[in-house]
Amino acid sequence: MRGSAACAVSPAENRTGRSGCLHSGQYATMTAMNPDKDIIIEILKNLTLFSELNYPAVKELTYLFSERVFHGGETIFEENDTGNSLLVILSGEVRITQRANVSGEETLTVLKKGDFFGEMALLEDLPRSATAIAHSDTFMLE
């Protein structure tokens, strides 16, 4: 090929929806953000929500989740949105905020790997009580 470098397309391309080549650093980031199934099962098993389930049940549960990637600063959902899902952080951080009268926005907490959120809207059939924003590049299950 004259004037162009060969490019191997990584499996990350399918997850990100991006076309073209990924540089080795980008592929390493996506690989680090996409843990294998055993790690996902271990994270889910350690959540109080699923701790009573046996290994086969937790493994089956992984097939009900979709993988989601959010970049730092990207809004995951907004306060008062309709919610019908639970999210589990596999890597990265998520900032949970609420609207405040004086300051406009108040950070309630920053969640990390192994934390879950969104369950209140799912279990109580109520709108989202807060806004979730990716604090860093974040890989999660929904």
Tab-separated table of C-alpha atoms in Angstrom:
chain	number	residue	atom	x	y	z
A	1	MET	CA	0.000	0.000	0.000
A	2	ARG	CA	1.521	3.224	-1.050
A	3	GLY	CA	1.288	6.165	1.347
A	4	SER	CA	-0.791	4.443	4.030
A	5	ALA	CA	-0.095	2.245	7.017
A	6	ALA	CA	-1.778	-1.088	7.548
A	7	CYS	CA	-4.446	-1.038	10.225
A	8	ALA	CA	-5.864	-3.902	12.217
A	9	VAL	CA	-9.384	-3.213	13.429
A	10	SER	CA	-9.801	-4.096	17.069
A	11	PRO	CA	-12.873	-5.596	18.745
A	12	ALA	CA	-13.283	-2.226	20.433
A	13	GLU	CA	-14.519	-0.772	17.152
A	14	ASN	CA	-17.755	-2.717	17.417
A	15	ARG	CA	-18.383	-1.542	20.989
A	16	THR	CA	-17.614	2.118	20.341
A	17	GLY	CA	-19.376	2.421	17.002
A	18	ARG	CA	-16.339	4.262	15.660
A	19	SER	CA	-14.862	3.464	12.311
A	20	GLY	CA	-11.239	3.566	11.308
A	21	CYS	CA	-8.103	2.567	13.131
A	22	LEU	CA	-7.564	2.686	16.836
A	23	HIS	CA	-4.144	3.680	18.037
A	24	SER	CA	-2.530	1.258	20.475
A	25	GLY	CA	-3.315	3.583	23.408
A	26	GLN	CA	-6.986	3.757	22.440
A	27	TYR	CA	-7.188	-0.036	22.122
A	28	ALA	CA	-5.464	-0.461	25.500
A	29	THR	CA	-7.978	1.931	27.077
A	30	MET	CA	-10.947	0.046	25.613
A	31	THR	CA	-9.455	-3.309	26.652
A	32	ALA	CA	-8.912	-2.042	30.190
A	33	MET	CA	-12.487	-0.760	30.248
A	34	ASN	CA	-13.911	-4.113	29.106
A	35	PRO	CA	-13.265	-6.745	31.773
A	36	ASP	CA	-13.853	-10.396	30.932
A	37	LYS	CA	-17.024	-12.245	31.959
A	38	ASP	CA	-15.477	-13.752	35.121
A	39	ILE	CA	-14.603	-10.287	36.448
A	40	ILE	CA	-18.122	-9.062	35.650
A	41	ILE	CA	-19.622	-12.057	37.468
A	42	GLU	CA	-17.382	-11.395	40.482
A	43	ILE	CA	-18.390	-7.728	40.611
A	44	LEU	CA	-22.089	-8.608	40.391
A	45	LYS	CA	-21.743	-11.360	42.996
A	46	ASN	CA	-20.189	-8.838	45.419
A	47	LEU	CA	-23.134	-6.433	45.122
A	48	THR	CA	-25.507	-6.731	48.072
A	49	LEU	CA	-28.334	-6.777	45.556
A	50	PHE	CA	-27.125	-10.085	44.062
A	51	SER	CA	-25.043	-11.569	46.906
A	52	GLU	CA	-27.582	-14.323	47.683
A	53	LEU	CA	-27.527	-15.644	44.110
A	54	ASN	CA	-25.369	-18.643	43.214
A	55	TYR	CA	-22.722	-18.520	40.466
A	56	PRO	CA	-24.943	-19.950	37.658
A	57	ALA	CA	-27.698	-17.442	38.470
A	58	VAL	CA	-25.271	-14.499	38.436
A	59	LYS	CA	-23.751	-15.764	35.180
A	60	GLU	CA	-27.238	-15.933	33.643
A	61	LEU	CA	-27.907	-12.420	34.906
A	62	THR	CA	-24.942	-11.071	32.913
A	63	TYR	CA	-26.815	-11.874	29.694
A	64	LEU	CA	-29.612	-9.466	30.688
A	65	PHE	CA	-27.246	-6.489	30.898
A	66	SER	CA	-26.017	-4.355	28.011
A	67	GLU	CA	-22.496	-2.936	27.998
A	68	ARG	CA	-22.309	0.867	27.983
A	69	VAL	CA	-19.351	3.225	27.589
A	70	PHE	CA	-19.512	6.887	28.583
A	71	HIS	CA	-16.729	9.429	28.198
A	72	GLY	CA	-15.778	11.843	30.985
A	73	GLY	CA	-18.316	14.684	31.203
A	74	GLU	CA	-21.004	12.783	29.296
A	75	THR	CA	-24.470	12.766	30.901
A	76	ILE	CA	-25.770	9.252	31.580
A	77	PHE	CA	-29.234	10.407	32.628
A	78	GLU	CA	-30.864	13.578	33.948
A	79	GLU	CA	-32.841	14.223	37.106
A	80	ASN	CA	-36.587	13.632	36.440
A	81	ASP	CA	-35.931	11.389	33.415
A	82	THR	CA	-38.025	8.248	33.253
A	83	GLY	CA	-35.918	5.393	34.575
A	84	ASN	CA	-36.254	1.704	33.856
A	85	SER	CA	-32.766	0.346	34.460
A	86	LEU	CA	-30.067	-0.277	37.022
A	87	LEU	CA	-26.438	0.516	36.149
A	88	VAL	CA	-23.311	-1.182	37.526
A	89	ILE	CA	-19.908	0.493	37.186
A	90	LEU	CA	-17.179	-1.878	35.959
A	91	SER	CA	-14.512	0.809	35.527
A	92	GLY	CA	-14.353	4.571	35.805
A	93	GLU	CA	-16.307	6.975	37.999
A	94	VAL	CA	-19.808	8.508	37.927
A	95	ARG	CA	-20.765	11.766	39.631
A	96	ILE	CA	-24.307	11.918	41.020
A	97	THR	CA	-25.749	15.452	41.254
A	98	GLN	CA	-29.029	17.192	42.056
A	99	ARG	CA	-30.319	20.604	41.114
A	100	ALA	CA	-29.820	23.144	43.884
A	101	ASN	CA	-31.627	26.470	44.228
A	102	VAL	CA	-28.539	28.533	45.029
A	103	SER	CA	-25.609	26.903	43.225
A	104	GLY	CA	-27.470	25.306	40.308
A	105	GLU	CA	-26.010	21.838	40.946
A	106	GLU	CA	-24.812	19.959	44.000
A	107	THR	CA	-22.597	16.858	43.849
A	108	LEU	CA	-24.051	14.182	46.125
A	109	THR	CA	-21.393	11.519	45.606
A	110	VAL	CA	-18.872	10.046	43.185
A	111	LEU	CA	-19.385	6.339	42.515
A	112	LYS	CA	-16.596	3.929	41.497
A	113	LYS	CA	-16.006	0.401	40.229
A	114	GLY	CA	-18.422	-2.051	41.821
A	115	ASP	CA	-21.006	0.600	42.729
A	116	PHE	CA	-24.502	0.548	41.270
A	117	PHE	CA	-27.134	3.251	40.811
A	118	GLY	CA	-30.504	3.857	39.176
A	119	GLU	CA	-32.241	1.183	41.242
A	120	MET	CA	-34.679	3.620	42.880
A	121	ALA	CA	-36.313	4.560	39.578
A	122	LEU	CA	-36.383	0.910	38.556
A	123	LEU	CA	-37.839	-0.481	41.790
A	124	GLU	CA	-40.220	2.354	42.656
A	125	ASP	CA	-41.360	3.295	39.132
A	126	LEU	CA	-40.496	6.949	39.791
A	127	PRO	CA	-38.522	9.458	37.710
A	128	ARG	CA	-34.767	9.685	38.256
A	129	SER	CA	-34.070	11.496	41.541
A	130	ALA	CA	-30.666	12.816	40.437
A	131	THR	CA	-28.430	13.378	37.406
A	132	ALA	CA	-25.610	10.924	36.638
A	133	ILE	CA	-22.545	12.204	34.770
A	134	ALA	CA	-19.463	10.196	33.798
A	135	HIS	CA	-16.692	11.695	35.954
A	136	SER	CA	-14.095	9.832	33.867
A	137	ASP	CA	-14.287	7.383	30.959
A	138	THR	CA	-16.634	4.761	32.347
A	139	PHE	CA	-17.562	1.219	31.335
A	140	MET	CA	-20.736	-0.154	32.889
A	141	LEU	CA	-23.561	-2.606	32.605
A	142	GLU	CA	-27.152	-1.464	32.229
